[in-house]
Amino acid sequence: MKVKRPGLVTFIVDLNFLNVFLLIVSFFPKPKFTEQFGFFFNPTPSFSEGIINILMIISLLTISYGLLKLKKWGYLLMIAYNLFFLILSMLFMLKQLGQSYNMPGFITSILGLMITFPSKRYFIKEKGSS
């Protein structure tokens, strides 16, 4: 019998796919399209920013695949991804001291962890079940 994927896991994967889509859109900055949503891109992105975006796209797609297949490594990678960006945004906020420019990253990471932790039961198999 095939196990049906829970709605919570599907929601997490959908958010990852939305994030991937927005990262791909950021590669092709069209001022008219992005400005209507409040996004303003620097017309001269650096080389390292493009590499980081590509690595984020690959990592999010890998995490999403693991979550879709209900693999334990997908769950652990999702937690590691959110913890990494939580620590990164906390360090950035401490560096700024009072000027919290990266507050959305902090909030997004906290929300991601709050959504991911309750889905643990779908990835960790009990020893008694077959």
PDB file of C-alpha atoms in Angstrom:
ATOM      1  CA  MET A   1       0.000   0.000   0.000  1.00  0.00           C
ATOM      2  CA  LYS A   2       1.333   3.394  -0.944  1.00  0.00           C
ATOM      3  CA  VAL A   3       1.648   5.917   1.883  1.00  0.00           C
ATOM      4  CA  LYS A   4      -0.066   9.222   1.196  1.00  0.00           C
ATOM      5  CA  ARG A   5       2.056  12.292   1.733  1.00  0.00           C
ATOM      6  CA  PRO A   6       0.780  14.468   4.613  1.00  0.00           C
ATOM      7  CA  GLY A   7      -0.500  17.964   3.878  1.00  0.00           C
ATOM      8  CA  LEU A   8       2.048  19.579   6.182  1.00  0.00           C
ATOM      9  CA  VAL A   9       4.953  18.065   4.257  1.00  0.00           C
ATOM     10  CA  THR A  10       3.394  19.100   0.943  1.00  0.00           C
ATOM     11  CA  PHE A  11       3.018  22.657   2.285  1.00  0.00           C
ATOM     12  CA  ILE A  12       6.710  22.787   3.251  1.00  0.00           C
ATOM     13  CA  VAL A  13       7.742  21.522  -0.193  1.00  0.00           C
ATOM     14  CA  ASP A  14       5.467  24.061  -1.894  1.00  0.00           C
ATOM     15  CA  LEU A  15       7.129  26.862   0.075  1.00  0.00           C
ATOM     16  CA  ASN A  16      10.527  25.549  -1.024  1.00  0.00           C
ATOM     17  CA  PHE A  17       9.416  25.525  -4.657  1.00  0.00           C
ATOM     18  CA  LEU A  18       8.151  29.107  -4.287  1.00  0.00           C
ATOM     19  CA  ASN A  19      11.541  30.089  -2.879  1.00  0.00           C
ATOM     20  CA  VAL A  20      13.296  28.381  -5.809  1.00  0.00           C
ATOM     21  CA  PHE A  21      11.031  30.205  -8.275  1.00  0.00           C
ATOM     22  CA  LEU A  22      11.818  33.575  -6.679  1.00  0.00           C
ATOM     23  CA  LEU A  23      15.540  32.808  -6.747  1.00  0.00           C
ATOM     24  CA  ILE A  24      15.317  31.961 -10.447  1.00  0.00           C
ATOM     25  CA  VAL A  25      13.356  35.164 -11.128  1.00  0.00           C
ATOM     26  CA  SER A  26      16.097  37.134  -9.367  1.00  0.00           C
ATOM     27  CA  PHE A  27      18.561  35.962 -12.043  1.00  0.00           C
ATOM     28  CA  PHE A  28      16.626  37.893 -14.678  1.00  0.00           C
ATOM     29  CA  PRO A  29      15.857  41.247 -13.093  1.00  0.00           C
ATOM     30  CA  LYS A  30      13.124  42.899 -15.092  1.00  0.00           C
ATOM     31  CA  PRO A  31      12.468  46.242 -13.393  1.00  0.00           C
ATOM     32  CA  LYS A  32       8.798  46.503 -14.343  1.00  0.00           C
ATOM     33  CA  PHE A  33       7.965  42.977 -13.154  1.00  0.00           C
ATOM     34  CA  THR A  34       9.868  43.042  -9.891  1.00  0.00           C
ATOM     35  CA  GLU A  35       9.118  46.637  -8.861  1.00  0.00           C
ATOM     36  CA  GLN A  36       5.391  45.984  -8.763  1.00  0.00           C
ATOM     37  CA  PHE A  37       6.066  43.463  -5.976  1.00  0.00           C
ATOM     38  CA  GLY A  38       8.410  45.799  -4.113  1.00  0.00           C
ATOM     39  CA  PHE A  39      11.659  44.070  -5.129  1.00  0.00           C
ATOM     40  CA  PHE A  40      14.464  46.285  -6.360  1.00  0.00           C
ATOM     41  CA  PHE A  41      17.489  44.497  -7.793  1.00  0.00           C
ATOM     42  CA  ASN A  42      20.963  45.855  -8.232  1.00  0.00           C
ATOM     43  CA  PRO A  43      21.603  45.897 -12.004  1.00  0.00           C
ATOM     44  CA  THR A  44      25.191  44.697 -11.545  1.00  0.00           C
ATOM     45  CA  PRO A  45      25.111  41.542  -9.398  1.00  0.00           C
ATOM     46  CA  SER A  46      28.437  40.165  -8.305  1.00  0.00           C
ATOM     47  CA  PHE A  47      29.735  36.807  -9.467  1.00  0.00           C
ATOM     48  CA  SER A  48      29.642  35.297  -5.980  1.00  0.00           C
ATOM     49  CA  GLU A  49      25.983  36.269  -5.534  1.00  0.00           C
ATOM     50  CA  GLY A  50      25.084  34.238  -8.618  1.00  0.00           C
ATOM     51  CA  ILE A  51      27.032  31.234  -7.345  1.00  0.00           C
ATOM     52  CA  ILE A  52      25.309  31.450  -3.956  1.00  0.00           C
ATOM     53  CA  ASN A  53      21.891  31.637  -5.638  1.00  0.00           C
ATOM     54  CA  ILE A  54      22.682  28.564  -7.745  1.00  0.00           C
ATOM     55  CA  LEU A  55      23.833  26.650  -4.645  1.00  0.00           C
ATOM     56  CA  MET A  56      20.652  27.659  -2.808  1.00  0.00           C
ATOM     57  CA  ILE A  57      18.492  26.500  -5.726  1.00  0.00           C
ATOM     58  CA  ILE A  58      20.281  23.136  -5.865  1.00  0.00           C
ATOM     59  CA  SER A  59      20.086  22.660  -2.096  1.00  0.00           C
ATOM     60  CA  LEU A  60      16.381  23.587  -1.940  1.00  0.00           C
ATOM     61  CA  LEU A  61      15.555  21.228  -4.806  1.00  0.00           C
ATOM     62  CA  THR A  62      17.501  18.426  -3.074  1.00  0.00           C
ATOM     63  CA  ILE A  63      15.733  19.095   0.225  1.00  0.00           C
ATOM     64  CA  SER A  64      12.360  19.202  -1.533  1.00  0.00           C
ATOM     65  CA  TYR A  65      13.025  15.866  -3.232  1.00  0.00           C
ATOM     66  CA  GLY A  66      13.892  14.289   0.121  1.00  0.00           C
ATOM     67  CA  LEU A  67      10.768  15.731   1.704  1.00  0.00           C
ATOM     68  CA  LEU A  68       8.541  14.581  -1.159  1.00  0.00           C
ATOM     69  CA  LYS A  69       9.879  11.028  -0.818  1.00  0.00           C
ATOM     70  CA  LEU A  70       9.489  11.225   2.996  1.00  0.00           C
ATOM     71  CA  LYS A  71      13.191  10.528   3.539  1.00  0.00           C
ATOM     72  CA  LYS A  72      14.811  11.164   6.908  1.00  0.00           C
ATOM     73  CA  TRP A  73      17.738  12.975   5.272  1.00  0.00           C
ATOM     74  CA  GLY A  74      15.312  15.425   3.640  1.00  0.00           C
ATOM     75  CA  TYR A  75      13.862  16.258   7.046  1.00  0.00           C
ATOM     76  CA  LEU A  76      17.319  16.681   8.593  1.00  0.00           C
ATOM     77  CA  LEU A  77      18.543  18.826   5.690  1.00  0.00           C
ATOM     78  CA  MET A  78      15.489  21.080   6.024  1.00  0.00           C
ATOM     79  CA  ILE A  79      16.228  21.610   9.711  1.00  0.00           C
ATOM     80  CA  ALA A  80      19.925  22.237   8.972  1.00  0.00           C
ATOM     81  CA  TYR A  81      19.006  24.720   6.206  1.00  0.00           C
ATOM     82  CA  ASN A  82      16.718  26.691   8.524  1.00  0.00           C
ATOM     83  CA  LEU A  83      19.198  26.582  11.417  1.00  0.00           C
ATOM     84  CA  PHE A  84      22.003  27.813   9.147  1.00  0.00           C
ATOM     85  CA  PHE A  85      20.018  30.844   8.018  1.00  0.00           C
ATOM     86  CA  LEU A  86      18.750  31.478  11.556  1.00  0.00           C
ATOM     87  CA  ILE A  87      22.315  31.620  12.887  1.00  0.00           C
ATOM     88  CA  LEU A  88      23.433  33.689   9.898  1.00  0.00           C
ATOM     89  CA  SER A  89      20.679  36.267  10.401  1.00  0.00           C
ATOM     90  CA  MET A  90      21.322  36.379  14.167  1.00  0.00           C
ATOM     91  CA  LEU A  91      25.017  37.071  13.539  1.00  0.00           C
ATOM     92  CA  PHE A  92      24.111  39.779  11.042  1.00  0.00           C
ATOM     93  CA  MET A  93      21.702  41.390  13.527  1.00  0.00           C
ATOM     94  CA  LEU A  94      24.348  41.318  16.271  1.00  0.00           C
ATOM     95  CA  LYS A  95      26.841  42.892  13.899  1.00  0.00           C
ATOM     96  CA  GLN A  96      24.458  45.748  13.084  1.00  0.00           C
ATOM     97  CA  LEU A  97      23.561  46.453  16.754  1.00  0.00           C
ATOM     98  CA  GLY A  98      20.190  48.141  16.600  1.00  0.00           C
ATOM     99  CA  GLN A  99      19.736  48.228  12.843  1.00  0.00           C
ATOM    100  CA  SER A 100      17.869  45.003  12.143  1.00  0.00           C
ATOM    101  CA  TYR A 101      17.996  44.886   8.350  1.00  0.00           C
ATOM    102  CA  ASN A 102      17.849  41.096   8.216  1.00  0.00           C
ATOM    103  CA  MET A 103      14.798  40.630  10.415  1.00  0.00           C
ATOM    104  CA  PRO A 104      12.786  38.906   7.624  1.00  0.00           C
ATOM    105  CA  GLY A 105      15.469  36.194   7.390  1.00  0.00           C
ATOM    106  CA  PHE A 106      15.258  35.646  11.133  1.00  0.00           C
ATOM    107  CA  ILE A 107      11.463  35.444  11.074  1.00  0.00           C
ATOM    108  CA  THR A 108      11.456  33.149   8.030  1.00  0.00           C
ATOM    109  CA  SER A 109      13.897  30.739   9.678  1.00  0.00           C
ATOM    110  CA  ILE A 110      11.893  30.620  12.908  1.00  0.00           C
ATOM    111  CA  LEU A 111       8.668  29.996  10.972  1.00  0.00           C
ATOM    112  CA  GLY A 112      10.388  27.330   8.872  1.00  0.00           C
ATOM    113  CA  LEU A 113      11.529  25.502  11.994  1.00  0.00           C
ATOM    114  CA  MET A 114       8.089  25.846  13.596  1.00  0.00           C
ATOM    115  CA  ILE A 115       6.496  24.253  10.540  1.00  0.00           C
ATOM    116  CA  THR A 116       9.171  21.566  10.077  1.00  0.00           C
ATOM    117  CA  PHE A 117       9.463  20.224  13.640  1.00  0.00           C
ATOM    118  CA  PRO A 118       5.846  18.940  13.908  1.00  0.00           C
ATOM    119  CA  SER A 119       6.332  16.883  10.742  1.00  0.00           C
ATOM    120  CA  LYS A 120       8.985  14.683  12.415  1.00  0.00           C
ATOM    121  CA  ARG A 121       6.568  11.776  12.898  1.00  0.00           C
ATOM    122  CA  TYR A 122       6.289  11.325   9.124  1.00  0.00           C
ATOM    123  CA  PHE A 123      10.040  10.814   8.696  1.00  0.00           C
ATOM    124  CA  ILE A 124      11.107   8.871  11.787  1.00  0.00           C
ATOM    125  CA  LYS A 125       9.874   5.290  11.621  1.00  0.00           C
ATOM    126  CA  GLU A 126       9.016   3.513  14.861  1.00  0.00           C
ATOM    127  CA  LYS A 127      10.874   0.273  15.618  1.00  0.00           C
ATOM    128  CA  GLY A 128       7.665  -1.744  16.009  1.00  0.00           C
ATOM    129  CA  SER A 129       6.175  -0.796  12.622  1.00  0.00           C
ATOM    130  CA  SER A 130       7.113  -2.575   9.419  1.00  0.00           C
TER     131      SER A 130
END
